[in-house]
Amino acid sequence: SYNVVFIKLKDGHNPGSVAQNLDAALKAGGSDARAMTWQGAIGQIADMAGLIKAALAGFVFFIFVVAIIVIMNTLSMSAIERTSEIGMMRAVGAQKGFISRMFLSEIVILSGGFGGLGIVLGSLLTAIVAGMGITTDNGIAQLLFGGDRFYPLLTVGDLIVCAVQLTLVTLAAWLYPARIARRITPLEAIARD
């Protein structure tokens, strides 16, 4: 006899509907067994895991906001410090679009370079930790690990999400400094010199 039977579904199947169909089939066959999703089976533990995941997502969102503010502040100060240069460029015919593209290229080089380096180092660190074979007998650690072995996994989809997030942070941080730089006029360059 079995107390618990786990069924792994193929991609594209809804666990809730599969559990309902299986439960109906078990009842029709006269079995005392019940089918349910893993969240329903482990109840509060699943809720706690969801809460931990939400807290981590909130923390990551906070880090993104801080990154946007830091990058935006750095580029805004850069635009203000280069008022005379930007004004001279405008005086010799540089359009506002050129100034915006100049700041966009600068922020793409900075955030793309260092953000890309962070993604690569994070991927390497994940592979190193996964290869270490860290195990535990502690119940709470097993809950956090998702089993008795800590095996972090980074998929291609995760890397794509990281690249999209880096792009969104870069574009959000670029908007305000580009606006400051576009407003600089040749007259301001002359007034500063």
Short mmCIF file of C-alpha atoms in Angstrom, two decimals:
data_model
loop_
_atom_site.label_atom_id
_atom_site.label_comp_id
_atom_site.label_asym_id
_atom_site.label_seq_id
_atom_site.Cartn_x
_atom_site.Cartn_y
_atom_site.Cartn_z
CA SER A 1 0.00 0.00 0.00
CA TYR A 2 1.07 3.59 -0.60
CA ASN A 3 0.53 6.62 1.61
CA VAL A 4 1.51 9.20 -1.00
CA VAL A 5 2.03 9.00 -4.76
CA PHE A 6 3.59 11.97 -6.56
CA ILE A 7 2.81 12.56 -10.21
CA LYS A 8 5.02 14.80 -12.34
CA LEU A 9 3.07 16.47 -15.15
CA LYS A 10 4.39 17.35 -18.57
CA ASP A 11 4.61 21.01 -19.51
CA GLY A 12 1.31 22.58 -20.54
CA HIS A 13 -0.93 20.64 -18.15
CA ASN A 14 -2.86 22.51 -15.47
CA PRO A 15 -2.21 20.79 -12.11
CA GLY A 16 -5.61 21.84 -10.69
CA SER A 17 -7.67 20.38 -13.53
CA VAL A 18 -5.56 17.21 -13.68
CA ALA A 19 -6.05 16.72 -9.92
CA GLN A 20 -9.83 17.22 -10.27
CA ASN A 21 -10.06 14.71 -13.13
CA LEU A 22 -7.92 12.16 -11.30
CA ASP A 23 -9.91 12.65 -8.09
CA ALA A 24 -13.17 12.07 -10.00
CA ALA A 25 -11.73 8.91 -11.58
CA LEU A 26 -10.60 7.61 -8.19
CA LYS A 27 -14.05 8.20 -6.67
CA ALA A 28 -15.76 6.57 -9.66
CA GLY A 29 -13.52 3.52 -9.16
CA GLY A 30 -14.54 3.26 -5.49
CA SER A 31 -11.12 4.15 -4.11
CA ASP A 32 -10.63 5.99 -0.83
CA ALA A 33 -7.66 7.85 -2.35
CA ARG A 34 -7.73 11.57 -3.07
CA ALA A 35 -5.87 13.60 -5.68
CA MET A 36 -4.72 17.14 -4.96
CA THR A 37 -2.08 19.63 -6.03
CA TRP A 38 1.12 19.92 -4.01
CA GLN A 39 -0.02 23.28 -2.61
CA GLY A 40 -3.19 21.70 -1.28
CA ALA A 41 -1.27 18.76 0.13
CA ILE A 42 1.26 20.73 2.11
CA GLY A 43 -0.98 23.66 3.06
CA GLN A 44 0.78 26.13 5.33
CA ILE A 45 4.24 25.11 4.14
CA ALA A 46 3.27 26.08 0.58
CA ASP A 47 1.88 29.37 1.88
CA MET A 48 5.14 30.05 3.71
CA ALA A 49 7.16 29.22 0.59
CA GLY A 50 4.96 31.62 -1.40
CA LEU A 51 5.46 34.29 1.26
CA ILE A 52 9.24 33.86 1.14
CA LYS A 53 9.17 34.11 -2.65
CA ALA A 54 7.04 37.29 -2.49
CA ALA A 55 9.41 38.83 0.09
CA LEU A 56 12.41 38.09 -2.12
CA ALA A 57 10.63 39.56 -5.15
CA GLY A 58 9.88 42.71 -3.14
CA PHE A 59 13.51 42.94 -2.08
CA VAL A 60 14.69 42.58 -5.68
CA PHE A 61 12.21 45.27 -6.77
CA PHE A 62 13.62 47.57 -4.08
CA ILE A 63 17.14 46.93 -5.40
CA PHE A 64 15.96 47.84 -8.93
CA VAL A 65 14.49 51.11 -7.67
CA VAL A 66 17.74 51.96 -5.88
CA ALA A 67 19.75 51.07 -8.99
CA ILE A 68 17.56 53.33 -11.14
CA ILE A 69 17.99 56.22 -8.70
CA VAL A 70 21.78 55.79 -8.46
CA ILE A 71 22.26 55.55 -12.24
CA MET A 72 19.86 58.42 -12.86
CA ASN A 73 21.61 60.61 -10.29
CA THR A 74 25.05 59.86 -11.74
CA LEU A 75 24.00 60.68 -15.29
CA SER A 76 22.06 63.77 -14.21
CA MET A 77 25.17 65.12 -12.49
CA SER A 78 27.17 64.24 -15.58
CA ALA A 79 24.74 66.22 -17.75
CA ILE A 80 24.91 69.21 -15.43
CA GLU A 81 28.73 69.10 -15.27
CA ARG A 82 28.93 68.94 -19.06
CA THR A 83 26.54 71.82 -19.69
CA SER A 84 29.14 73.87 -21.55
CA GLU A 85 30.21 70.93 -23.76
CA ILE A 86 26.61 69.98 -24.55
CA GLY A 87 25.75 73.62 -25.21
CA MET A 88 28.70 73.96 -27.60
CA MET A 89 27.64 70.79 -29.39
CA ARG A 90 24.15 72.26 -29.76
CA ALA A 91 25.68 75.53 -31.01
CA VAL A 92 27.52 73.75 -33.82
CA GLY A 93 24.39 71.90 -34.93
CA ALA A 94 23.89 68.84 -32.71
CA GLN A 95 20.17 68.07 -32.49
CA LYS A 96 18.36 67.08 -29.29
CA GLY A 97 18.03 63.53 -30.60
CA PHE A 98 21.81 63.27 -30.96
CA ILE A 99 22.27 64.41 -27.36
CA SER A 100 19.70 61.85 -26.18
CA ARG A 101 21.41 59.07 -28.14
CA MET A 102 24.77 60.12 -26.70
CA PHE A 103 23.43 59.69 -23.16
CA LEU A 104 21.69 56.45 -24.11
CA SER A 105 24.93 55.01 -25.47
CA GLU A 106 26.75 56.06 -22.31
CA ILE A 107 24.22 54.42 -20.02
CA VAL A 108 24.05 51.29 -22.18
CA ILE A 109 27.84 50.92 -21.96
CA LEU A 110 27.85 51.46 -18.19
CA SER A 111 24.81 49.46 -17.15
CA GLY A 112 25.12 46.89 -19.92
CA GLY A 113 28.77 46.27 -19.14
CA PHE A 114 28.47 46.07 -15.38
CA GLY A 115 24.99 44.53 -15.39
CA GLY A 116 26.13 41.96 -17.93
CA LEU A 117 29.18 41.24 -15.79
CA GLY A 118 26.86 40.75 -12.81
CA ILE A 119 24.71 38.30 -14.78
CA VAL A 120 27.78 36.33 -15.88
CA LEU A 121 29.29 36.24 -12.36
CA GLY A 122 25.91 35.28 -10.88
CA SER A 123 25.60 32.44 -13.40
CA LEU A 124 29.10 31.19 -12.58
CA LEU A 125 28.45 31.39 -8.83
CA THR A 126 25.17 29.49 -9.27
CA ALA A 127 27.00 26.74 -11.21
CA ILE A 128 29.74 26.55 -8.57
CA VAL A 129 27.25 26.29 -5.68
CA ALA A 130 25.19 23.69 -7.56
CA GLY A 131 28.33 21.61 -8.06
CA MET A 132 29.27 21.71 -4.38
CA GLY A 133 26.57 19.18 -3.43
CA ILE A 134 25.45 20.92 -0.24
CA THR A 135 23.11 18.66 1.76
CA THR A 136 21.21 19.02 5.04
CA ASP A 137 19.16 17.03 7.53
CA ASN A 138 17.55 20.17 8.98
CA GLY A 139 13.81 20.33 8.21
CA ILE A 140 13.69 24.12 7.77
CA ALA A 141 16.73 24.12 5.49
CA GLN A 142 15.14 21.29 3.49
CA LEU A 143 12.04 23.45 3.09
CA LEU A 144 14.18 26.31 1.77
CA PHE A 145 16.28 23.98 -0.41
CA GLY A 146 13.22 22.17 -1.80
CA GLY A 147 14.72 18.85 -0.69
CA ASP A 148 17.73 17.54 1.21
CA ARG A 149 20.20 18.89 -1.37
CA PHE A 150 20.76 22.54 -2.29
CA TYR A 151 20.79 22.65 -6.06
CA PRO A 152 20.23 26.17 -7.43
CA LEU A 153 19.13 26.15 -11.04
CA LEU A 154 19.50 28.91 -13.60
CA THR A 155 17.70 28.36 -16.90
CA VAL A 156 17.91 30.17 -20.21
CA GLY A 157 14.53 31.72 -19.37
CA ASP A 158 16.01 33.13 -16.15
CA LEU A 159 18.87 34.70 -18.11
CA ILE A 160 16.38 36.24 -20.55
CA VAL A 161 14.38 37.68 -17.63
CA CYS A 162 17.61 39.13 -16.19
CA ALA A 163 18.46 40.74 -19.54
CA VAL A 164 14.94 42.20 -19.86
CA GLN A 165 15.10 43.56 -16.31
CA LEU A 166 18.51 45.11 -16.99
CA THR A 167 17.12 46.73 -20.15
CA LEU A 168 14.11 48.15 -18.27
CA VAL A 169 16.31 49.52 -15.47
CA THR A 170 18.64 51.08 -18.06
CA LEU A 171 15.81 52.76 -19.97
CA ALA A 172 14.10 54.00 -16.79
CA ALA A 173 17.38 55.48 -15.54
CA TRP A 174 18.07 57.14 -18.93
CA LEU A 175 14.84 59.14 -19.24
CA TYR A 176 15.49 61.94 -16.73
CA PRO A 177 19.19 62.62 -17.53
CA ALA A 178 18.38 62.68 -21.25
CA ARG A 179 15.63 65.20 -20.56
CA ILE A 180 18.08 67.42 -18.64
CA ALA A 181 20.66 67.18 -21.43
CA ARG A 182 18.07 67.94 -24.15
CA ARG A 183 17.09 71.17 -22.37
CA ILE A 184 20.62 72.60 -22.44
CA THR A 185 20.90 75.48 -24.91
CA PRO A 186 23.95 77.11 -26.53
CA LEU A 187 23.22 80.23 -24.45
CA GLU A 188 23.84 78.23 -21.24
CA ALA A 189 27.24 77.15 -22.55
CA ILE A 190 28.22 80.75 -23.24
CA ALA A 191 26.87 81.90 -19.85
CA ARG A 192 29.00 79.31 -18.02
CA ASP A 193 32.21 80.29 -19.83
#
